[in-house]
Coordinates of C-alpha atoms in Angstrom, one line a residue:
Chain A
M1 CA 0.0 0.0 0.0
E2 CA 1.1 3.5 -0.7
T3 CA 2.7 5.4 2.1
V4 CA 1.0 8.8 2.7
L5 CA 3.0 9.9 5.7
S6 CA 6.4 8.9 7.0
T7 CA 8.4 10.7 9.7
N8 CA 12.1 10.2 10.3
K9 CA 13.5 10.9 13.8
L10 CA 11.1 13.8 14.1
T11 CA 12.1 15.8 17.2
K12 CA 10.9 19.0 18.9
N13 CA 12.4 20.7 21.9
F14 CA 10.7 23.5 23.8
G15 CA 13.6 24.9 25.7
K16 CA 14.9 22.0 27.9
I17 CA 11.7 20.0 27.4
R18 CA 11.7 17.4 24.7
A19 CA 8.1 17.4 23.5
V20 CA 8.6 14.9 20.7
N21 CA 11.5 12.5 20.7
Q22 CA 12.9 10.9 17.5
L23 CA 9.5 9.9 16.2
D24 CA 9.3 7.4 13.4
L25 CA 5.8 6.9 12.1
E26 CA 4.4 5.5 8.9
V27 CA 0.8 5.8 7.7
K28 CA -0.5 4.1 4.6
R29 CA -3.3 5.0 2.4
G30 CA -6.8 4.0 3.6
Q31 CA -5.7 3.5 7.3
V32 CA -7.6 5.1 10.1
F33 CA -4.6 5.8 12.3
G34 CA -5.1 6.5 15.9
M35 CA -2.5 8.5 17.9
L36 CA -2.9 7.7 21.6
G37 CA -1.2 9.1 24.6
P38 CA -1.9 10.9 27.8
N39 CA -2.3 14.7 27.8
G40 CA 1.1 16.3 27.1
S41 CA 2.5 13.3 25.3
G42 CA 3.3 15.2 22.2
K43 CA 0.4 14.3 19.9
T44 CA -0.6 17.9 19.0
T45 CA 3.0 19.0 18.7
T46 CA 3.7 16.2 16.3
L47 CA 0.6 17.1 14.2
G48 CA 1.6 20.8 14.4
M49 CA 5.0 19.9 12.9
L50 CA 3.3 17.8 10.2
M51 CA 1.0 20.7 9.4
G52 CA 3.8 23.4 9.2
V53 CA 2.9 25.4 12.3
V54 CA 5.6 24.1 14.5
N55 CA 9.2 24.1 13.3
P56 CA 10.9 20.7 14.0
S57 CA 14.1 20.9 16.0
S58 CA 15.5 18.0 14.0
G59 CA 14.4 15.1 11.9
S60 CA 12.2 15.2 8.9
F61 CA 8.9 14.0 7.5
S62 CA 7.3 13.5 4.1
W63 CA 3.8 13.5 2.8
F64 CA 3.1 11.3 -0.2
G65 CA 6.8 10.5 -0.4
E66 CA 7.8 14.1 -1.0
P67 CA 9.2 16.7 1.3
A68 CA 6.3 18.8 2.6
T69 CA 5.5 22.3 1.3
H70 CA 2.4 24.4 1.8
H71 CA 1.0 22.9 -1.4
T72 CA 1.0 19.4 0.2
R73 CA -1.0 20.9 3.1
K74 CA -3.8 21.9 0.7
K75 CA -4.4 18.2 0.0
I76 CA -4.8 17.5 3.8
G77 CA -7.8 18.5 5.9
A78 CA -6.8 19.2 9.4
V79 CA -8.2 20.4 12.7
L80 CA -5.7 20.7 15.5
E81 CA -6.7 20.9 19.2
H82 CA -9.9 22.9 18.8
P83 CA -11.9 24.5 16.1
I84 CA -10.4 27.8 14.9
F85 CA -12.6 30.2 12.9
Y86 CA -13.2 33.9 12.6
P87 CA -15.9 34.5 15.2
Y88 CA -17.5 37.4 13.4
L89 CA -18.0 35.5 10.1
S90 CA -20.8 33.1 9.4
G91 CA -20.1 29.4 9.0
Q92 CA -20.6 29.7 5.3
K93 CA -18.2 32.6 5.0
N94 CA -15.6 30.8 7.1
L95 CA -15.8 27.8 4.8
E96 CA -15.5 30.1 1.8
L97 CA -12.3 31.5 3.2
N98 CA -11.0 27.9 3.9
A99 CA -11.9 27.0 0.3
M100 CA -10.1 30.1 -1.0
I101 CA -6.9 29.2 0.9
K102 CA -7.0 25.6 -0.2
G103 CA -7.9 26.4 -3.7
A104 CA -11.0 24.3 -3.4
D105 CA -14.2 24.5 -5.4
P106 CA -16.6 26.6 -3.4
A107 CA -19.4 24.4 -4.7
H108 CA -18.2 21.8 -2.2
I109 CA -19.3 23.9 0.7
S110 CA -23.0 23.1 0.6
K111 CA -22.2 19.4 0.4
V112 CA -19.8 19.4 3.4
L113 CA -22.3 21.4 5.4
E114 CA -24.9 18.7 4.7
T115 CA -22.4 16.0 5.8
V116 CA -22.0 17.6 9.2
E117 CA -25.6 18.7 9.4
L118 CA -25.0 22.4 9.7
A119 CA -26.8 23.6 6.5
D120 CA -29.6 25.3 8.4
R121 CA -27.2 27.3 10.5
K122 CA -24.7 28.2 7.9
D123 CA -25.6 31.9 7.8
D124 CA -25.3 32.4 11.5
K125 CA -22.1 33.9 12.9
Y126 CA -19.6 31.3 14.2
K127 CA -19.6 32.8 17.6
T128 CA -23.2 31.9 18.1
Y129 CA -22.5 28.2 17.6
S130 CA -22.5 25.6 20.4
L131 CA -19.3 23.6 21.0
G132 CA -20.7 20.6 19.1
M133 CA -21.5 22.8 16.1
K134 CA -18.1 24.3 16.2
Q135 CA -16.5 20.9 16.1
R136 CA -18.7 19.9 13.2
L137 CA -17.9 23.0 11.3
A138 CA -14.2 22.2 11.9
I139 CA -14.7 18.8 10.3
A140 CA -16.6 20.5 7.5
S141 CA -13.6 22.8 6.9
A142 CA -11.3 19.9 6.9
L143 CA -13.4 18.2 4.2
V144 CA -14.0 21.2 2.1
S145 CA -11.1 20.5 -0.3
D146 CA -12.1 16.8 -0.6
P147 CA -8.7 15.9 0.9
I148 CA -6.9 12.6 0.6
I149 CA -6.0 12.7 4.3
L150 CA -8.0 14.0 7.2
I151 CA -6.2 14.9 10.5
L152 CA -8.5 15.2 13.5
D153 CA -7.1 16.1 16.9
E154 CA -9.4 15.3 19.8
P155 CA -12.5 15.8 17.7
T156 CA -14.9 14.9 20.5
N157 CA -13.3 16.9 23.2
G158 CA -15.8 18.5 25.5
L159 CA -18.8 17.1 23.7
D160 CA -21.8 15.5 25.3
P161 CA -22.5 11.8 24.6
M162 CA -24.8 12.6 21.8
G163 CA -22.2 15.0 20.2
I164 CA -19.6 12.3 20.6
A165 CA -21.8 9.7 18.9
E166 CA -22.5 12.1 16.0
I167 CA -18.9 12.9 15.4
R168 CA -18.0 9.2 15.5
E169 CA -20.7 8.5 12.9
I170 CA -19.2 11.2 10.7
I171 CA -15.7 9.8 11.1
K172 CA -16.9 6.3 10.2
R173 CA -18.8 7.6 7.2
I174 CA -15.7 9.5 6.0
A175 CA -13.5 6.4 6.6
A176 CA -15.9 4.3 4.5
D177 CA -15.3 6.7 1.6
G178 CA -11.7 5.4 1.6
K179 CA -10.0 8.5 3.1
T180 CA -7.0 8.1 5.2
I181 CA -7.6 9.5 8.7
I182 CA -5.2 10.3 11.4
L183 CA -7.0 10.7 14.7
A184 CA -5.3 11.9 17.9
S185 CA -7.2 11.1 21.0
H186 CA -6.9 10.2 24.6
L187 CA -10.2 8.5 24.5
L188 CA -9.2 4.9 23.9
D189 CA -12.7 3.6 23.4
E190 CA -13.1 6.1 20.5
V191 CA -9.9 4.9 18.9
Q192 CA -10.8 1.2 19.3
K193 CA -14.2 1.9 17.7
V194 CA -13.0 3.7 14.6
C195 CA -9.3 3.0 14.0
T196 CA -7.5 0.3 12.0
H197 CA -4.1 1.1 13.3
F198 CA -2.7 3.0 16.3
A199 CA 0.4 4.3 17.9
V200 CA 1.0 5.1 21.5
L201 CA 3.1 8.1 22.6
K202 CA 4.5 8.8 26.0
R203 CA 6.4 12.0 26.8
G204 CA 7.1 12.4 23.1
T205 CA 8.5 8.9 22.6
L206 CA 6.8 6.2 20.4
M207 CA 5.9 3.3 22.7
H208 CA 3.9 1.1 20.3
I209 CA 2.7 1.0 16.8
G210 CA 0.5 -1.6 15.2
P211 CA -3.0 -2.6 13.9
V212 CA -5.9 -2.4 16.3
D213 CA -7.0 -6.0 15.3
E214 CA -4.1 -7.4 17.2
V215 CA -5.2 -5.9 20.4
G216 CA -7.9 -8.4 20.9
K217 CA -5.6 -11.4 20.2
G218 CA -4.1 -13.4 22.9
E219 CA -5.9 -14.0 26.2
E220 CA -9.6 -14.0 26.6
I221 CA -11.4 -12.7 29.6
V222 CA -14.6 -14.5 30.6
E223 CA -17.0 -13.0 33.1
V224 CA -19.0 -15.6 34.9
Q225 CA -21.9 -15.5 37.4
A226 CA -23.7 -18.5 38.9
Y227 CA -25.8 -19.3 42.0
H228 CA -23.2 -21.2 43.8
D229 CA -21.4 -20.2 47.0
D230 CA -18.0 -21.7 46.2
L231 CA -17.8 -20.5 42.6
G232 CA -14.5 -18.8 43.2
V233 CA -12.9 -21.9 44.6
L234 CA -14.3 -24.0 41.8
L235 CA -13.1 -21.7 39.1
Q236 CA -9.6 -22.1 40.5
E237 CA -9.8 -25.8 39.8
F238 CA -10.4 -25.1 36.2
V239 CA -7.2 -25.8 34.3
G240 CA -7.7 -22.9 31.9
S241 CA -7.8 -20.1 34.3
A242 CA -4.8 -17.9 34.6
T243 CA -6.1 -15.3 37.1
I244 CA -9.4 -14.7 38.7
R245 CA -10.8 -11.5 40.0
K246 CA -14.2 -10.7 41.6
E247 CA -15.9 -7.5 40.8
N248 CA -19.5 -6.6 41.7
G249 CA -20.3 -10.3 42.3
I250 CA -19.0 -11.2 38.9
F251 CA -15.9 -13.4 38.4
E252 CA -13.5 -12.3 35.8
V253 CA -11.5 -15.2 34.6
M254 CA -8.4 -14.5 32.5
M255 CA -8.0 -17.5 30.3
K256 CA -4.8 -19.3 29.5
D257 CA -3.7 -19.5 25.9
G258 CA -5.8 -22.0 23.9
F259 CA -8.8 -22.0 26.4
H260 CA -12.1 -20.4 25.5
S261 CA -15.3 -19.6 27.2
K262 CA -16.9 -22.8 25.9
D263 CA -14.3 -24.8 27.8
L264 CA -15.2 -23.0 31.0
N265 CA -18.8 -23.5 30.4
R266 CA -18.4 -27.2 29.9
F267 CA -16.3 -27.4 33.0
L268 CA -19.0 -25.8 35.1
F269 CA -21.7 -27.9 33.5
D270 CA -19.7 -31.1 34.4
K271 CA -19.7 -29.9 38.0
G272 CA -23.4 -29.5 37.9
I273 CA -23.4 -25.7 37.8
V274 CA -25.3 -23.7 35.3
A275 CA -23.9 -20.2 34.7
S276 CA -26.5 -17.5 35.0
Y277 CA -24.2 -15.0 33.2
L278 CA -21.4 -15.7 30.8
H279 CA -19.6 -13.0 28.8
T280 CA -16.5 -13.2 26.7
R281 CA -14.4 -10.1 26.4
K282 CA -11.4 -9.4 24.3
K283 CA -8.7 -7.4 25.9
S284 CA -9.6 -3.8 25.5
L285 CA -7.4 -1.2 24.0
E286 CA -7.6 0.6 27.3
K287 CA -6.0 -2.4 29.0
Q288 CA -3.3 -2.7 26.3
F289 CA -2.7 1.0 26.5
L290 CA -2.1 0.9 30.2
E291 CA 0.1 -2.1 29.8
I292 CA 2.2 -0.4 27.2
L293 CA 2.6 2.7 29.3
A294 CA 3.4 0.5 32.4
D295 CA 5.9 -1.6 30.6
H296 CA 8.0 1.4 29.8
K297 CA 7.8 2.9 33.2
S298 CA 11.4 1.9 34.0
Chain B
M1 CA -1.1 38.5 -5.7
L2 CA -4.8 39.3 -6.3
H3 CA -5.7 36.0 -4.7
L4 CA -3.9 36.8 -1.5
L5 CA -5.4 40.3 -1.4
K6 CA -8.8 38.8 -1.9
I7 CA -8.3 36.4 1.0
D8 CA -7.3 39.2 3.4
L9 CA -10.2 41.4 2.2
K10 CA -12.6 38.6 2.7
K11 CA -11.6 38.4 6.4
M12 CA -12.0 42.2 6.8
T13 CA -15.1 43.1 4.8
S14 CA -17.5 41.3 7.1
Y15 CA -15.8 42.7 10.2
R16 CA -17.7 45.7 11.6
T17 CA -14.6 47.2 13.4
F18 CA -12.9 47.4 10.0
W19 CA -15.7 49.5 8.5
V20 CA -15.9 51.6 11.6
I21 CA -12.2 52.4 11.7
C22 CA -11.9 52.8 8.0
G23 CA -15.0 54.9 7.9
I24 CA -13.8 57.3 10.6
Y25 CA -10.4 57.4 8.9
F26 CA -11.5 58.2 5.4
F27 CA -14.3 60.5 6.6
T28 CA -11.7 62.5 8.6
L29 CA -9.2 62.4 5.7
I30 CA -11.6 63.5 3.0
V31 CA -13.8 66.0 4.9
G32 CA -10.9 67.2 7.0
A33 CA -8.8 67.9 3.9
A34 CA -11.7 69.7 2.3
S35 CA -12.4 71.9 5.3
G36 CA -9.1 73.9 5.5
M37 CA -10.8 77.2 5.1
E38 CA -13.1 76.4 8.0
F39 CA -10.1 75.6 10.1
L40 CA -8.6 78.9 9.4
K41 CA -11.8 80.7 10.2
A42 CA -12.1 78.9 13.5
L43 CA -8.5 79.7 14.2
S44 CA -9.1 83.4 13.6
R45 CA -12.1 83.3 15.9
L46 CA -10.1 81.6 18.6
I47 CA -6.9 83.6 18.5
E48 CA -7.6 87.2 18.8
G49 CA -5.8 89.3 16.2
F50 CA -5.0 86.3 14.0
G51 CA -7.4 87.5 11.4
Q52 CA -6.1 91.0 11.6
Q53 CA -2.4 90.1 11.5
I54 CA -2.8 87.7 8.6
N55 CA -5.7 88.0 6.3
I56 CA -6.9 84.4 6.1
T57 CA -8.5 84.8 2.7
R58 CA -5.1 85.7 1.4
I59 CA -3.5 82.5 2.7
P60 CA -3.3 80.4 -0.5
L61 CA -4.1 77.1 1.4
Y62 CA -5.9 75.6 -1.6
H63 CA -4.1 77.3 -4.4
F64 CA -2.1 75.4 -6.9
P65 CA 0.6 74.4 -6.3
D66 CA 0.5 75.0 -2.5
V67 CA -2.4 72.7 -2.1
W68 CA -0.4 69.6 -3.0
Q69 CA 2.0 69.8 -0.1
N70 CA -0.5 71.3 2.3
L71 CA -2.9 68.4 2.0
A72 CA -0.2 65.7 1.7
W73 CA 1.2 66.9 5.0
S74 CA -2.1 67.2 6.8
G75 CA -3.3 63.8 5.5
G76 CA -0.1 62.3 6.9
L77 CA -1.2 63.2 10.4
L78 CA -4.1 60.8 10.3
K79 CA -2.1 57.7 9.3
M80 CA -2.2 56.5 13.0
G81 CA -5.9 55.7 12.5
L82 CA -5.1 53.4 9.6
A83 CA -2.2 51.9 11.5
I84 CA -4.4 51.0 14.4
M85 CA -6.7 49.2 11.9
V86 CA -3.7 47.2 10.7
V87 CA -2.7 46.3 14.3
V88 CA -6.3 45.1 14.9
S89 CA -6.2 43.0 11.8
I90 CA -2.9 41.2 12.5
T91 CA -3.4 40.8 16.3
N92 CA -6.9 39.3 15.7
E93 CA -5.2 36.6 13.7
Y94 CA -3.1 35.8 16.8
S95 CA -5.9 36.1 19.4
Y96 CA -8.3 34.0 17.4
R97 CA -5.4 31.8 16.3
T98 CA -6.6 32.0 12.8
I99 CA -3.1 32.5 11.6
R100 CA -2.4 28.9 12.7
Q101 CA -5.4 27.6 10.8
N102 CA -4.6 29.6 7.7
I103 CA -1.2 27.9 7.6
I104 CA -2.6 24.5 8.4
D105 CA -5.0 25.1 5.5
G106 CA -2.1 25.5 3.1
M107 CA -1.0 29.1 3.2
S108 CA 2.8 29.5 3.5
R109 CA 4.0 32.0 6.0
E110 CA 5.3 34.2 3.2
E111 CA 1.8 34.2 1.6
F112 CA 0.2 35.0 4.9
L113 CA 2.5 38.0 5.4
L114 CA 2.1 39.1 1.7
S115 CA -1.7 39.0 2.1
K116 CA -1.4 41.6 4.9
V117 CA 1.3 43.6 3.0
Y118 CA -1.0 43.8 -0.1
T119 CA -3.8 45.1 2.0
N120 CA -1.4 47.8 3.4
L121 CA -0.5 48.7 -0.2
L122 CA -4.2 49.0 -1.1
L123 CA -5.1 51.1 2.0
S124 CA -2.1 53.4 1.2
S125 CA -3.2 53.7 -2.4
I126 CA -6.7 54.6 -1.5
S127 CA -5.5 57.2 1.0
M128 CA -3.3 58.7 -1.7
A129 CA -6.0 58.7 -4.3
S130 CA -8.6 60.2 -2.0
L131 CA -6.2 63.0 -1.0
F132 CA -5.1 63.6 -4.5
L133 CA -8.7 63.9 -5.6
I134 CA -9.5 66.4 -2.8
A135 CA -6.4 68.4 -3.6
S136 CA -7.3 68.5 -7.3
V137 CA -10.9 69.6 -6.7
T138 CA -10.2 72.2 -4.0
G139 CA -7.3 73.5 -6.1
L140 CA -9.5 73.9 -9.1
I141 CA -12.1 75.7 -6.9
Y142 CA -9.9 78.0 -5.0
S143 CA -7.0 78.8 -7.3
P144 CA -7.5 82.3 -8.8
E145 CA -5.8 81.3 -11.9
L146 CA -4.6 78.0 -13.4
D147 CA -1.1 78.1 -14.4
F148 CA 0.3 74.8 -15.5
P149 CA 2.8 73.2 -15.5
Y150 CA 3.8 75.5 -12.6
G151 CA 0.6 74.4 -10.8
F152 CA 1.9 70.8 -10.7
T153 CA 5.0 71.7 -8.6
G154 CA 5.0 69.5 -5.6
I155 CA 2.8 66.9 -7.0
S156 CA 5.6 64.4 -6.3
F157 CA 4.6 64.8 -2.6
Y158 CA 1.8 62.3 -3.4
P159 CA 4.0 59.3 -4.1
A160 CA 6.0 60.5 -1.0
Y161 CA 2.7 60.5 1.0
F162 CA 2.0 57.0 -0.3
L163 CA 5.4 55.9 1.0
E164 CA 4.8 57.6 4.3
V165 CA 1.5 55.8 4.9
F166 CA 2.8 52.4 3.6
A167 CA 6.0 52.7 5.7
F168 CA 4.0 53.4 8.8
L169 CA 1.6 50.6 8.2
S170 CA 4.5 48.3 7.6
F171 CA 5.9 49.4 11.0
A172 CA 2.5 48.7 12.6
L173 CA 2.3 45.3 11.0
M174 CA 5.8 44.4 12.2
L175 CA 5.0 45.5 15.7
G176 CA 1.8 43.4 15.7
I177 CA 3.7 40.4 14.5
F178 CA 6.3 40.8 17.2
V179 CA 4.0 41.7 20.1
N180 CA 0.8 39.7 19.1
R181 CA -1.4 41.6 21.5
S182 CA -3.5 44.5 20.2
G183 CA -3.6 46.7 23.3
L184 CA 0.2 46.5 23.9
T185 CA 0.9 47.0 20.2
I186 CA -1.2 50.1 20.0
I187 CA 0.4 51.6 23.0
L188 CA 3.8 50.8 21.6
L189 CA 2.8 52.4 18.3
L190 CA 1.6 55.6 20.1
F191 CA 4.7 55.7 22.2
S192 CA 7.1 55.0 19.4
Y193 CA 7.2 58.7 18.4
L194 CA 7.9 59.7 21.9
I195 CA 10.6 57.1 22.4
E196 CA 12.3 58.1 19.2
L197 CA 12.0 61.8 20.1
I198 CA 13.7 61.2 23.5
I199 CA 16.5 59.3 21.8
K200 CA 16.8 62.0 19.1
E201 CA 17.0 64.8 21.7
N202 CA 19.7 62.9 23.6
I203 CA 21.7 62.1 20.5
D204 CA 21.4 65.6 19.2
N205 CA 24.3 66.8 21.3
Y206 CA 26.7 64.2 20.1
L207 CA 25.8 62.8 16.7
P208 CA 23.2 65.1 15.1
S209 CA 24.2 63.8 11.6
I210 CA 22.5 60.4 12.2
I211 CA 19.1 61.8 13.1
P212 CA 17.8 61.7 9.6
F213 CA 18.4 58.0 9.5
F214 CA 15.9 57.3 12.3
P215 CA 12.9 55.3 11.1
L216 CA 10.0 57.5 12.2
E217 CA 12.0 60.7 11.5
S218 CA 12.6 59.6 7.9
I219 CA 8.9 58.7 7.5
M220 CA 7.8 62.1 8.9
S221 CA 10.3 64.0 6.7
L222 CA 8.9 62.6 3.5
V223 CA 6.4 65.4 3.4
P224 CA 7.8 68.2 5.4
M225 CA 5.4 70.7 7.2
P226 CA 4.5 73.4 4.6
F227 CA 2.8 76.1 6.7
A228 CA 5.8 77.9 7.8
R229 CA 5.9 79.5 4.3
Y230 CA 2.9 81.6 5.3
V231 CA 5.0 83.4 7.9
F232 CA 7.5 84.0 5.2
M233 CA 10.0 81.4 6.1
E234 CA 12.0 79.2 3.7
I235 CA 10.6 75.6 3.6
Q236 CA 11.6 72.5 1.8
D237 CA 9.1 72.4 -1.0
S238 CA 10.2 69.4 -2.9
V239 CA 10.7 65.7 -2.1
N240 CA 14.1 65.0 -0.7
W241 CA 15.2 61.8 -2.5
G242 CA 17.7 60.9 0.2
T243 CA 14.8 60.8 2.7
V244 CA 12.8 58.6 0.3
A245 CA 15.8 56.2 0.1
I246 CA 16.1 56.0 3.9
A247 CA 12.3 55.5 4.4
S248 CA 12.3 52.9 1.6
V249 CA 15.0 51.0 3.3
W250 CA 13.2 51.1 6.6
T251 CA 10.0 50.0 4.9
F252 CA 11.8 47.0 3.5
L253 CA 13.4 46.2 6.8
F254 CA 10.1 46.4 8.7
N255 CA 8.5 43.8 6.4
Y256 CA 11.7 41.7 6.3
F257 CA 11.9 41.6 10.1
A258 CA 8.2 40.6 10.2
Y259 CA 9.0 37.9 7.7
L260 CA 11.9 36.6 9.7
K261 CA 9.9 36.6 12.9
L262 CA 7.0 34.7 11.2
K263 CA 9.4 32.3 9.6
K264 CA 11.1 31.1 12.8
S265 CA 8.3 31.2 15.3
D266 CA 6.0 28.3 16.2
I267 CA 2.5 29.5 15.6

């Protein structure tokens, strides 16, 4: 697959602080690439360098296999940190301005306003918009040039659950169109739901990079509940259990490799117990994320 | 070039403050320039004996060729209004952080600066054209006789006035890019004359020969004050090309410093 972005030892120092440390990333066409990391881990600084607003201290990067210029940025739709618009201009006029800078066809504007469901408020001044509408306008402005790549930085920050769901739907729809998306977030759930690949940053250093699919591989966790007083003791007898935790009256059994929930179910059945609740869980990105960060604590 | 100018104008033409400041500025420039006789009358009412000592109707304020320099100098007094507009325009980009989004959207830093410089050029041109128009009209009305080409003497003060306005707007733009905050920039702009005056007065005793090379001094000297001629003093009644050269170099430097600052800073 074609590489759209690659960075080579990209580094940024702010005085003594190293915000981004020798970062090597590669994003291929069609990926939905999640950038994870705690607050202050260098996600926005990295994206700032890629979008030409932060000058790298050392290292380099290339878009579409070529050194970046402002012309390459016109092919990328990006919103960093929070929506930025002229507050005294209407949504429509703000997008017209974006289109002018990007050299995009202004006819696109009505289409992207439809996409983000802002068409009926397009002539109101930006400063009258709610936070959710501002975020949606930001996505519209990123889409206005029909870009090959979309960069979104915390697109659901500060939104209510409905706003979050709306933005997530929009991202999924855009991804289904075959666009490459780079999504920076500290909401792991969000990344797991929409991303195909992810990278984890910690204090500016790359900790992990890989596909999201692989997160679920490996151990299974089975949640069990049954009307039996000694369920905890019984579960320990099961050869497939690695560790057992009890939470809210439910036992969480971490399975050994090669064992699955059906094995546990059969084991209980053989003992004459019928589980009232049985739920198989793959390891969540959250868990993996915390593990990755913990592994590198030393 | 036209594209970048259009982008900057699109930002400004829906901005009420822009119209208010520009409205006040051009109103004062045009109406003020056309009201010279009223000023003289008011002056004669205020200052006892002014009317007797000098017959105001005999002051050839609007006669060709005096009118050229008279109005070019007077118009130059108002450039601060336009400069404040330029400061508001650039510092808004920082406070709204739209400069960041402009660059993310695909403007280069050079293009961003150029879009502002082109607007400065446009505002300076409109100022020059307005003033030239008023000078021509009032000159035609008030001049007892039209004697050309003698009547055109001093018309070169108009390009000089243009440079004066553009140089000062470049200075304001540069200050805005370095300071980023509107209030502070405007105070610095207002105080810059005073600061330069203090330095000039102190230097006057040691090195008076370098004073013409000061930035604001050179800008102010492009169109020297003409009215002393009405109390029968010798005045400089043509453009000094040395001053033009100095002011041009400063104008270039203001914009170049602004460029360097933009180039190396994280936005």
